[in-house]
mmCIF file of C-alpha atoms in Angstrom:
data_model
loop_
_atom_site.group_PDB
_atom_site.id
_atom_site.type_symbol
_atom_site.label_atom_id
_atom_site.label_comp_id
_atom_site.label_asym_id
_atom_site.label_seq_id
_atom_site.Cartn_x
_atom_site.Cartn_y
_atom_site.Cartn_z
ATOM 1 C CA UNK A 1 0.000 0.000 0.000
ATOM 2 C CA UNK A 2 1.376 3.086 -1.094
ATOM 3 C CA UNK A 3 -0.233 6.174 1.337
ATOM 4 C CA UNK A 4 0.214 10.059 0.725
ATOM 5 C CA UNK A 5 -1.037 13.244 1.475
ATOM 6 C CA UNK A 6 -1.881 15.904 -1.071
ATOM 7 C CA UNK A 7 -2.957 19.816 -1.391
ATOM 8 C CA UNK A 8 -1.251 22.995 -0.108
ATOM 9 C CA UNK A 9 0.447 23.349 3.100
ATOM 10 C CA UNK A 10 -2.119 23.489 5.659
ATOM 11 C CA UNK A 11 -4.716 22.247 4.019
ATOM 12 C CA UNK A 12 -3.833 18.650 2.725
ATOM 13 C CA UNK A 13 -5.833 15.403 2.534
ATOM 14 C CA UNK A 14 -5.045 11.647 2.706
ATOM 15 C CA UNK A 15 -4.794 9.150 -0.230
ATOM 16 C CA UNK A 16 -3.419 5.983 -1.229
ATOM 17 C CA UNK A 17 -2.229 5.146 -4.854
ATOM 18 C CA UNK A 18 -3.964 2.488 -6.300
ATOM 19 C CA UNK A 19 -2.462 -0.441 -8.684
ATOM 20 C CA UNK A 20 -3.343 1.927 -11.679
ATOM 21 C CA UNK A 21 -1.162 4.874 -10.571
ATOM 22 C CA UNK A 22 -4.226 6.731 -9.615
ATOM 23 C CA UNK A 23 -4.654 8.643 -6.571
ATOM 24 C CA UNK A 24 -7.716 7.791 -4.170
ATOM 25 C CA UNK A 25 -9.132 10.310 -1.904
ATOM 26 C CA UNK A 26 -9.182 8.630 2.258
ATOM 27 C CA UNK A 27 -10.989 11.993 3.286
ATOM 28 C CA UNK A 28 -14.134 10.462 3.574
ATOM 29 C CA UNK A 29 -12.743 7.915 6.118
ATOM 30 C CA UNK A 30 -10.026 9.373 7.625
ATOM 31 C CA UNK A 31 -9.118 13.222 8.971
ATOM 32 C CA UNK A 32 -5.297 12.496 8.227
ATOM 33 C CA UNK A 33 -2.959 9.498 7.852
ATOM 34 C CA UNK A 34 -1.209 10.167 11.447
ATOM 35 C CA UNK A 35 1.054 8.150 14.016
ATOM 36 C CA UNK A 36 -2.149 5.796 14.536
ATOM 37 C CA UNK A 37 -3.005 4.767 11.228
ATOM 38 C CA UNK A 38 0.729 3.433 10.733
ATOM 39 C CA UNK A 39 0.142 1.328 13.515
ATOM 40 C CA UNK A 40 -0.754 -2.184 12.607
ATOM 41 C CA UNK A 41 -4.273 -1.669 12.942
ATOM 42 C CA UNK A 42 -4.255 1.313 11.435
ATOM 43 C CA UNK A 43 -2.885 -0.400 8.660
ATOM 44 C CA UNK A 44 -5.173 -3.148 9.156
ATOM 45 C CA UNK A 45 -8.048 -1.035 8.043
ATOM 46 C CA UNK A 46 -7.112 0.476 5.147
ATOM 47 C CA UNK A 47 -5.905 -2.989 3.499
ATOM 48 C CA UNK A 48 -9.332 -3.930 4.000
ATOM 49 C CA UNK A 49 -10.477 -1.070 1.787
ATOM 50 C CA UNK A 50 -11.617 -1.521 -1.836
ATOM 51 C CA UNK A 51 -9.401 1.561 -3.440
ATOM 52 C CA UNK A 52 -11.707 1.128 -6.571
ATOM 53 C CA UNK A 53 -14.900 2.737 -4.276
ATOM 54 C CA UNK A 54 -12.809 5.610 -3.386
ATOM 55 C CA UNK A 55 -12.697 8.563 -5.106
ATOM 56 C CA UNK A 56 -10.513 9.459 -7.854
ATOM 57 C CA UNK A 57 -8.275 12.256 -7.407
ATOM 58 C CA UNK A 58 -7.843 13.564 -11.365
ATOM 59 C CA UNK A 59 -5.345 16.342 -10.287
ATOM 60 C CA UNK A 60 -4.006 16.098 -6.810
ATOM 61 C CA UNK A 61 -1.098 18.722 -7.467
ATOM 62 C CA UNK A 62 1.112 19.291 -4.906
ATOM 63 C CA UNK A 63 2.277 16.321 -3.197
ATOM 64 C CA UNK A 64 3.476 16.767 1.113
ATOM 65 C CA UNK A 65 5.117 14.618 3.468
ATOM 66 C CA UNK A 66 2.924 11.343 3.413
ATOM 67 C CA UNK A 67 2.090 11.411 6.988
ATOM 68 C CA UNK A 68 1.689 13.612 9.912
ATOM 69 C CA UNK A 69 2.845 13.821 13.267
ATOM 70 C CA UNK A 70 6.605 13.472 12.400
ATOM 71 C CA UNK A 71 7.626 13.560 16.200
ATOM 72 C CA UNK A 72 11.937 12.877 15.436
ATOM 73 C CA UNK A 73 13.636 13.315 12.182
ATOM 74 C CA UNK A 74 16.417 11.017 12.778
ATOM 75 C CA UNK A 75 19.180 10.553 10.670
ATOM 76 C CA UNK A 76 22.651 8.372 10.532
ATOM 77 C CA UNK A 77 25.907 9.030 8.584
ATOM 78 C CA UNK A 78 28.710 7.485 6.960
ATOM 79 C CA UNK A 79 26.312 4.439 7.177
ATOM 80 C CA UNK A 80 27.931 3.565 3.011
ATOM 81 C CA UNK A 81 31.621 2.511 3.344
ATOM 82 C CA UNK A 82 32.352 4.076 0.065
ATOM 83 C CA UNK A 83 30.817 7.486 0.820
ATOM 84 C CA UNK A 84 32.956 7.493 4.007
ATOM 85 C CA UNK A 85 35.840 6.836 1.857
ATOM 86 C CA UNK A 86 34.493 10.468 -0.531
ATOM 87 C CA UNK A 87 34.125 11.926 2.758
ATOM 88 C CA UNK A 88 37.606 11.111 3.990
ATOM 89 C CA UNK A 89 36.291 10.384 6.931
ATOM 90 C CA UNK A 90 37.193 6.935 8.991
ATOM 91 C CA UNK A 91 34.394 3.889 8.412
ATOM 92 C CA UNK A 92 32.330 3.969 11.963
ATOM 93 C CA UNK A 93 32.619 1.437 14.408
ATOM 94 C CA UNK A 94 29.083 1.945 15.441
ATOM 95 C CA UNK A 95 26.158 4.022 13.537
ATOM 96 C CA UNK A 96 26.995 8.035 13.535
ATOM 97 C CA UNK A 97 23.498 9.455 14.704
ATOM 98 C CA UNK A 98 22.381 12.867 14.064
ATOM 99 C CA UNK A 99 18.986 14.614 13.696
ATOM 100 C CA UNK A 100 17.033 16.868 10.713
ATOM 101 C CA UNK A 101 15.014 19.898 12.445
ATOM 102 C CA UNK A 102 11.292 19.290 12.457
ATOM 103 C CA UNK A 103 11.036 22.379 10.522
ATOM 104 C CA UNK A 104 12.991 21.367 7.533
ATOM 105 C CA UNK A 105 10.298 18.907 6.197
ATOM 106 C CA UNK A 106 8.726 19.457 2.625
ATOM 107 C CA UNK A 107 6.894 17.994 0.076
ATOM 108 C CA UNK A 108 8.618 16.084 -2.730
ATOM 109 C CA UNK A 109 8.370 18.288 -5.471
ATOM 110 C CA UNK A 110 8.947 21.463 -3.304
ATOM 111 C CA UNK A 111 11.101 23.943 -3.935
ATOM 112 C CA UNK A 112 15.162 23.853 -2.343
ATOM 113 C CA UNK A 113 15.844 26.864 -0.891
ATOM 114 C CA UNK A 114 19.471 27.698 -0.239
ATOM 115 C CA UNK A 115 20.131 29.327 3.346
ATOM 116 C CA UNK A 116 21.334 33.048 2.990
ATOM 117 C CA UNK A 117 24.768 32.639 3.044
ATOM 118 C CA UNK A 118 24.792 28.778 1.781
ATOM 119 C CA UNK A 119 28.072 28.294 -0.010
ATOM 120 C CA UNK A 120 28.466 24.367 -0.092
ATOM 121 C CA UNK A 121 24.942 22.863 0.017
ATOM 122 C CA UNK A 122 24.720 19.056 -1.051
ATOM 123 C CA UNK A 123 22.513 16.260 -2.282
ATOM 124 C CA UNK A 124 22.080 12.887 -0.331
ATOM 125 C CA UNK A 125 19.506 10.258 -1.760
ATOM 126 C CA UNK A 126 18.548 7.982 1.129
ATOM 127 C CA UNK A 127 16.078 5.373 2.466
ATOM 128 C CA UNK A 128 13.794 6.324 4.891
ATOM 129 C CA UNK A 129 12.441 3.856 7.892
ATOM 130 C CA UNK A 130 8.791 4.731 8.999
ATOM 131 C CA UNK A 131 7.929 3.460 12.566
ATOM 132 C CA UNK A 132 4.937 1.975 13.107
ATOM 133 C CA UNK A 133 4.816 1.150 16.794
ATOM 134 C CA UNK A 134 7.166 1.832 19.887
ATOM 135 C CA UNK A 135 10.661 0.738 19.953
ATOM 136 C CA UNK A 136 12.361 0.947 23.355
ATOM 137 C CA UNK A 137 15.567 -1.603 23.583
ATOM 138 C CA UNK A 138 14.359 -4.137 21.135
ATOM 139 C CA UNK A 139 15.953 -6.397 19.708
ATOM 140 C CA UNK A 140 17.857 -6.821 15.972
ATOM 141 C CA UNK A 141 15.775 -9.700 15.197
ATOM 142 C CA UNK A 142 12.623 -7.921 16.213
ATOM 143 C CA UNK A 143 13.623 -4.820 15.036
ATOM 144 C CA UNK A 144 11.562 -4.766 11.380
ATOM 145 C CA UNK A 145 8.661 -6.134 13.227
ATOM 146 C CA UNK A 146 8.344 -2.289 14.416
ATOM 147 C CA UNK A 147 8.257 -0.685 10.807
ATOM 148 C CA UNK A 148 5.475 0.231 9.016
ATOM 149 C CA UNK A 149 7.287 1.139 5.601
ATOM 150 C CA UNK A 150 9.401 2.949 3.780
ATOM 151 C CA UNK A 151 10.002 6.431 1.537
ATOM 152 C CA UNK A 152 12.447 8.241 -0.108
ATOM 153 C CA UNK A 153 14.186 10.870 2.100
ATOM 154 C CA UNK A 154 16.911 13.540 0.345
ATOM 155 C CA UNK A 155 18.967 14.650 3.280
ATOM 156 C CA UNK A 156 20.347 17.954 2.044
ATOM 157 C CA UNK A 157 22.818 19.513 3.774
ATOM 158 C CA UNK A 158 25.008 22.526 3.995
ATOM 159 C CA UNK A 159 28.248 21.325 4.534
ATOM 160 C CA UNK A 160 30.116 24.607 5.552
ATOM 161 C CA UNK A 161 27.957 24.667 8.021
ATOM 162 C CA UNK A 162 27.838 20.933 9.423
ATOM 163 C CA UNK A 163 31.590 21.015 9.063
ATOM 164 C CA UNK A 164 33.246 24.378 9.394
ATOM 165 C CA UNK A 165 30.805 25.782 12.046
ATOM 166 C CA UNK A 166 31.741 23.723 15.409
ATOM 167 C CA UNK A 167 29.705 21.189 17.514
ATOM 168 C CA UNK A 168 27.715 18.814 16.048
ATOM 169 C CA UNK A 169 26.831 17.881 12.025
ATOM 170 C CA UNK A 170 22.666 19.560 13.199
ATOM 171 C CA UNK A 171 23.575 22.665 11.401
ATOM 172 C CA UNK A 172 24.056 21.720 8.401
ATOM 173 C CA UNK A 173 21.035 19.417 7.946
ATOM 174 C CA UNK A 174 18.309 21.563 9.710
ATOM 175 C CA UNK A 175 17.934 24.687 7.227
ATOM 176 C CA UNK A 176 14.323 24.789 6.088
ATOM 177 C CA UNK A 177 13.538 22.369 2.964
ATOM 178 C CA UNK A 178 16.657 20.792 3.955
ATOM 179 C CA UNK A 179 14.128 17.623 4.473
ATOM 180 C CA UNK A 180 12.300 16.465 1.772
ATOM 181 C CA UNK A 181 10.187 13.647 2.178
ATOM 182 C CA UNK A 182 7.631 11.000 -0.136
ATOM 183 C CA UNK A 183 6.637 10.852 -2.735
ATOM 184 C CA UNK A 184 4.437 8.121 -0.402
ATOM 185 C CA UNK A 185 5.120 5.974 2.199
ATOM 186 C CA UNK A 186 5.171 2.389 0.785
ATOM 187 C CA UNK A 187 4.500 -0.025 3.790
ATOM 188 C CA UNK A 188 6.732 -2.695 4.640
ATOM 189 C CA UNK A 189 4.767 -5.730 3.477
ATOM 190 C CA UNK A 190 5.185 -4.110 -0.157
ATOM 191 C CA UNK A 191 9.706 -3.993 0.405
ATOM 192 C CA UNK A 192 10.551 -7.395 1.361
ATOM 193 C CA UNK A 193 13.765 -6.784 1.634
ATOM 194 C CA UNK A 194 15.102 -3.176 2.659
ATOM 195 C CA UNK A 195 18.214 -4.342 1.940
ATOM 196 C CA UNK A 196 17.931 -4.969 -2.003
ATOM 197 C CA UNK A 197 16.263 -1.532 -2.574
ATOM 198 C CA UNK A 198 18.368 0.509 -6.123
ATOM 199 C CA UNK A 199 19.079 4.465 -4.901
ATOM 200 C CA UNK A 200 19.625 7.292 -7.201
ATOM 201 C CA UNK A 201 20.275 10.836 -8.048
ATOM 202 C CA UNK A 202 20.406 13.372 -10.767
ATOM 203 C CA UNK A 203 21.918 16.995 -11.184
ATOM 204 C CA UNK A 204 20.610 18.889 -13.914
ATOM 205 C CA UNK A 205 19.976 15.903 -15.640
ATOM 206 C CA UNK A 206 23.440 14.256 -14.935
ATOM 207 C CA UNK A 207 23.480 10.882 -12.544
ATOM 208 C CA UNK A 208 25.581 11.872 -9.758
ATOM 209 C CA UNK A 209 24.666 8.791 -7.438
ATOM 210 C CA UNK A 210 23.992 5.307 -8.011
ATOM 211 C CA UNK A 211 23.327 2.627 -5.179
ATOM 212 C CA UNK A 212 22.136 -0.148 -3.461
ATOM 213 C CA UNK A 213 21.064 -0.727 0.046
ATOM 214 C CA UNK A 214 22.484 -4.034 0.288
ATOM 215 C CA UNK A 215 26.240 -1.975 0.446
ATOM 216 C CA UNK A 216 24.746 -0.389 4.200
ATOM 217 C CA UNK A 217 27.807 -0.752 6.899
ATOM 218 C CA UNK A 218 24.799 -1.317 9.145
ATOM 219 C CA UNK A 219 21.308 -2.745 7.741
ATOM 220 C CA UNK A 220 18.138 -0.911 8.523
ATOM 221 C CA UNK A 221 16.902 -3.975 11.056
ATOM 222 C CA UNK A 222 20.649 -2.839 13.307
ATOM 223 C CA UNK A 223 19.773 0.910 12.742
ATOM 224 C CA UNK A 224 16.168 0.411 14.200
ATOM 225 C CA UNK A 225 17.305 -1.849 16.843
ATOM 226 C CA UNK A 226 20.622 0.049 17.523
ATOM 227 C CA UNK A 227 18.733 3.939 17.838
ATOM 228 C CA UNK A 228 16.095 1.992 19.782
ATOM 229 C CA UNK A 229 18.365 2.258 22.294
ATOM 230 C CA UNK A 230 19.415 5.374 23.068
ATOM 231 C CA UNK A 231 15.853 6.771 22.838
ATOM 232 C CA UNK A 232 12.313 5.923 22.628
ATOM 233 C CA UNK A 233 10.930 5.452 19.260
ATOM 234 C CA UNK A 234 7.742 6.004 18.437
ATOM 235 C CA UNK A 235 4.570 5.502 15.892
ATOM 236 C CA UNK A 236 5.736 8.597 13.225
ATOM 237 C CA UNK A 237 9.313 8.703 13.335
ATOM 238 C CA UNK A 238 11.358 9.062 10.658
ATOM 239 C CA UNK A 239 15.184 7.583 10.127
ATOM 240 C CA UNK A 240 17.208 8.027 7.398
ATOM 241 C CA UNK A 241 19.940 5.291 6.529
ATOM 242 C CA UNK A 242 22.642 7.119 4.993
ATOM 243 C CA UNK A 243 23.234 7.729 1.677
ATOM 244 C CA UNK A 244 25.755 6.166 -1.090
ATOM 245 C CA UNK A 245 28.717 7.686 -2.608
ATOM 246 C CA UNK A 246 28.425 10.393 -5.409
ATOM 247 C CA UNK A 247 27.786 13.616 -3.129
ATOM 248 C CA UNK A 248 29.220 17.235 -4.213
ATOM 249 C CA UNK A 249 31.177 17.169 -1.261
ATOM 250 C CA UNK A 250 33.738 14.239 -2.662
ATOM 251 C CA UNK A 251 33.810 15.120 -6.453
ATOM 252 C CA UNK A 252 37.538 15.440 -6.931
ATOM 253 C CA UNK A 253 39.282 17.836 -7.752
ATOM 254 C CA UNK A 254 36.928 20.679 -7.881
ATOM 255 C CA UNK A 255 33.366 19.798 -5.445
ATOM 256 C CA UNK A 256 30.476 20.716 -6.825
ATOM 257 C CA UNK A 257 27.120 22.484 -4.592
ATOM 258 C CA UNK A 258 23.849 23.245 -5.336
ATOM 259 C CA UNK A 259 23.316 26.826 -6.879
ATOM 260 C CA UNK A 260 19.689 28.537 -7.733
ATOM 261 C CA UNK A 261 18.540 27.098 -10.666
ATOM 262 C CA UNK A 262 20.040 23.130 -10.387
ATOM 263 C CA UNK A 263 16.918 20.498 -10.947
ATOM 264 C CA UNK A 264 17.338 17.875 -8.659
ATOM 265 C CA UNK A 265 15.776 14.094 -9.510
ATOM 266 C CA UNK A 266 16.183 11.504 -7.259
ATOM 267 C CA UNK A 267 14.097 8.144 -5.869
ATOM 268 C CA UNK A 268 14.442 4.768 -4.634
ATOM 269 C CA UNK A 269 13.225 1.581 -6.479
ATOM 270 C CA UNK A 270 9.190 0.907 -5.761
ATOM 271 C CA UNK A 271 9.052 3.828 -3.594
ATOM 272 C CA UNK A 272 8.801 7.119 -6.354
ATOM 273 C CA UNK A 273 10.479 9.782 -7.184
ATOM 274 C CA UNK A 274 11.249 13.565 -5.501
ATOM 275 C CA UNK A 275 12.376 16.445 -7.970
ATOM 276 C CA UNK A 276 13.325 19.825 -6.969
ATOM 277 C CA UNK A 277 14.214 23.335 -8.240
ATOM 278 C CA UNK A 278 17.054 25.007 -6.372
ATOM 279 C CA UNK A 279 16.136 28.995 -5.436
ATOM 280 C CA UNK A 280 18.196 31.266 -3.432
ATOM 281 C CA UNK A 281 17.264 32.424 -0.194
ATOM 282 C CA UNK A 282 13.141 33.672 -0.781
ATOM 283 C CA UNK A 283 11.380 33.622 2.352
ATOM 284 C CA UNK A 284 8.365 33.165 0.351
ATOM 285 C CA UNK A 285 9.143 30.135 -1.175
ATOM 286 C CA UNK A 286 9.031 28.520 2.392
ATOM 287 C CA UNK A 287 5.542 26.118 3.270
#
């Protein structure tokens, strides 16, 4: 089942994509696809819907974060052995955790709006782990039984700032639209296998990273179980997995960052596609 939300900021409604491609409206059964309808009986429900009696969305336009209630935006690095190597930074011995503001969240198909005084902002193409029901200490072999699917995440970042600015990488990743999320949440009976999933991602038409979740340093049943226990996590949270090499950050000799005006493509096999027009700083471009 593939669930999203659609309609401008503030005033979206739930859907689910049917078989077809086509977009069916959940307004008339549900206020929102929240924290409780990933749980399992949440999910429960809506399998036992007919999509072909719901109604047909012709144009659904804009397309925002597929659920609500994103309570922690969770993120961890240098989780691809060969992007470490880009990085020129040492493979971890245990996953690198960080965390995405709240705040930087968008739609996938929103704009990318460079901070003020961005200088080196960057791509990263990554999975994304929906939880589904509380994780507190569990266990690795357990750990997937706490998922309720899967998106596309691009964790942009700005790496002057995670880098160049002191303290921790948060800086860099936090900058509003820095966060795009969807095109849908695909739940987890639909990937069998998070680790088999193709990632990608174009600039300006150009494939700047290819990859394959299978090349993880630490697979996404370890990253559940592992963050599971240094915090609570809950129905709605969001962690992405790291992202494979090909970032503007390790192009040698001369790096290459996002400027106004790049089109950024990018997806992850059976779970869509995000695209994205780079602006400079416009406070009116913000959701």
């Amino acid at each position: 089942m593939k669930l999203l939300r659609y309609g401008p900021p503030g005033a979206t409604r739930p859907a689910l994509l049917d078989a077809q491609g086509q977009v069916r409206d959940l307004g008339g059964l549900l206020a929102d696809i929240t924290p409780q309808t990933l749980s399992a009986e949440g999910l429960t429900a809506l399998r036992a819907l007919d999509p072909q009696a719901l109604p047909v969305v012709l144009k659904p336009g804009r397309l925002d974060v597929p659920w609500s209630g994103l309570g922690k935006f969770i993120c961890i690095g240098l989780n691809y052995a060969d992007h470490a190597a880009e990085a020129g930074l040492p493979l971890p011995s245990e996953p690198v955790i960080f965390m995405k503001a709240i705040s930087c969240l968008c739609g996938p198909t929103d704009p990318t709006v460079l901070p003020p005084d961005s200088t080196r902002s960057d791509w990263e193409v990554e999975l994304g782990v929906v939880i589904g029901r509380t994780a507190r200490h569990v266990s690795e072999a357990d750990a997937l039984a706490h998922v309720a699917g899967y998106c596309v995440v691009n964790d942009v970042s700005e790496r002057a700032y995670q880098l160049e600015r002191g303290g921790t990488w948060d800086k860099g990743k936090g900058c509003d639209t820095f966060g795009p999320v969807g095109p849908w949440l695909v739940t987890a009976d639909e990937v069998p296998d998070p680790q088999a999933l193709d990632l990608w991602l174009e600039l300006n038409g150009q494939r700047m990273q290819n990859g394959n979740t299978r090349t993880m340093v630490f697979s996404v049943a370890h990253i559940v179980s592992y963050v599971s226990r240094f915090m609570t996590l809950q129905p709605g949270d969001l962690i992405s997995t790291g992202t494979p090499p090909g970032v503007g950050m390790g192009i040698k000799p001369n790096p290459v960052y996002l400027k106004p005006g790049d089109q950024m493509r990018l997806g992850v096999a059976g779970l869509g596609e995000q695209t994205h027009t780079v602006h400079a700083w416009d406070p009116a471009l913000l959701a």
